[in-house]
């Protein structure tokens, strides 16, 4: 398995992997593939990595800029992240996450935020910070990972691409 940046020729496969990964997830609106496209079109897909096995895309992760009420810069939102259902639980998601976070640090990123299952993301160091707020989901599902000691404060907004529905 190799992890590498997306190429134009991966776009269709990224869509397929994303649709397949979220297909049976009750919490999903099944718009994740549209979100990735909207971020890409807006030039907001800061990092887009694929996991490839024998020339086939089996996983994908996206990072895009977020804005924070206290004007802290260089924070990024993680997601969507997808691994093909029949390839899950082999460490592919973890590899995508770890490589994505390390690339973000290389871009002078100051931290990363996401909405997701704390049971999965805790192992990468993500946790709740009471002063850092995302509206619309129970607080335990909004997680952050500061890369420095500075933890921003206030409401976090993801890129408007996350509103894409088609
Ligand atoms: C979440 C996802 C990307 C993880 O990819 P993966 O390649 O299966 O992850 P890894 O193999 O690196 O890690 C698997 C570990 O995470 C656990 N895990 C996976 N998804 C989990 C979840 N939603 N909640 C809790 N634990 C989870 C597995 O049980 C496994 O634990 P173990 O290492 O103790 O056995 C993949 O399951 C997926 O595409 N899911 C559907 C889409 C999705 O939920 N995306 C995230 C939305 S926030």
Short mmCIF file of N, CA, C and O in Angstrom, two decimals, residues 64-67 76-79 113-115 134 142 156-162:
data_model
loop_
_atom_site.label_atom_id
_atom_site.label_comp_id
_atom_site.label_asym_id
_atom_site.label_seq_id
_atom_site.Cartn_x
_atom_site.Cartn_y
_atom_site.Cartn_z
N UNK A 64 -8.94 20.71 4.64
CA UNK A 64 -9.26 22.02 4.08
C UNK A 64 -9.19 23.07 5.19
O UNK A 64 -9.31 22.73 6.37
N UNK A 65 -9.04 24.34 4.81
CA UNK A 65 -8.90 25.37 5.86
C UNK A 65 -10.20 25.58 6.63
O UNK A 65 -11.28 25.47 6.06
N UNK A 66 -10.08 25.87 7.92
CA UNK A 66 -11.25 26.26 8.71
C UNK A 66 -11.04 27.71 9.17
O UNK A 66 -9.92 28.20 9.18
N UNK A 67 -12.14 28.37 9.52
CA UNK A 67 -11.96 29.67 10.18
C UNK A 67 -12.42 29.57 11.62
O UNK A 67 -13.37 28.83 11.94
N UNK A 76 -6.83 23.52 10.12
CA UNK A 76 -7.44 22.78 9.02
C UNK A 76 -8.48 21.80 9.53
O UNK A 76 -8.38 21.29 10.64
N UNK A 77 -9.46 21.55 8.67
CA UNK A 77 -10.48 20.56 8.98
C UNK A 77 -10.13 19.24 8.31
O UNK A 77 -9.66 19.22 7.16
N UNK A 78 -10.31 18.16 9.05
CA UNK A 78 -10.05 16.82 8.48
C UNK A 78 -11.36 16.22 8.00
O UNK A 78 -12.35 16.21 8.74
N UNK A 79 -11.37 15.75 6.78
CA UNK A 79 -12.53 15.01 6.30
C UNK A 79 -12.96 15.48 4.93
O UNK A 79 -12.58 16.57 4.50
N UNK A 113 -8.97 20.09 13.13
CA UNK A 113 -10.24 19.88 13.82
C UNK A 113 -11.11 18.96 12.97
O UNK A 113 -10.94 18.89 11.74
N UNK A 114 -12.05 18.28 13.60
CA UNK A 114 -12.92 17.38 12.86
C UNK A 114 -14.19 17.08 13.64
O UNK A 114 -14.24 17.26 14.85
N UNK A 115 -15.17 16.60 12.90
CA UNK A 115 -16.37 16.05 13.52
C UNK A 115 -16.31 14.55 13.28
O UNK A 115 -16.23 14.11 12.12
N UNK A 134 -17.93 23.85 17.89
CA UNK A 134 -18.55 23.66 16.57
C UNK A 134 -20.04 23.47 16.82
O UNK A 134 -20.44 22.58 17.58
N UNK A 142 -16.97 16.84 18.40
CA UNK A 142 -16.10 17.84 17.77
C UNK A 142 -14.73 17.76 18.45
O UNK A 142 -14.59 18.01 19.64
N UNK A 156 -15.82 27.43 15.42
CA UNK A 156 -15.07 26.98 14.23
C UNK A 156 -16.05 26.80 13.07
O UNK A 156 -17.12 26.22 13.24
N UNK A 157 -15.66 27.31 11.92
CA UNK A 157 -16.47 27.09 10.72
C UNK A 157 -15.66 26.32 9.70
O UNK A 157 -14.52 26.70 9.38
N UNK A 158 -16.24 25.26 9.17
CA UNK A 158 -15.59 24.54 8.08
C UNK A 158 -15.82 25.30 6.78
O UNK A 158 -16.69 26.18 6.70
N UNK A 159 -15.05 24.98 5.77
CA UNK A 159 -15.20 25.62 4.46
C UNK A 159 -16.63 25.42 3.94
O UNK A 159 -17.26 24.40 4.22
N UNK A 160 -17.12 26.39 3.17
CA UNK A 160 -18.51 26.29 2.70
C UNK A 160 -18.72 25.10 1.76
O UNK A 160 -19.86 24.69 1.52
N UNK A 161 -17.66 24.54 1.26
CA UNK A 161 -17.78 23.31 0.46
C UNK A 161 -18.47 22.18 1.21
O UNK A 161 -19.06 21.29 0.61
N UNK A 162 -18.44 22.24 2.55
CA UNK A 162 -19.09 21.19 3.34
C UNK A 162 -20.61 21.25 3.24
O UNK A 162 -21.30 20.33 3.66
#
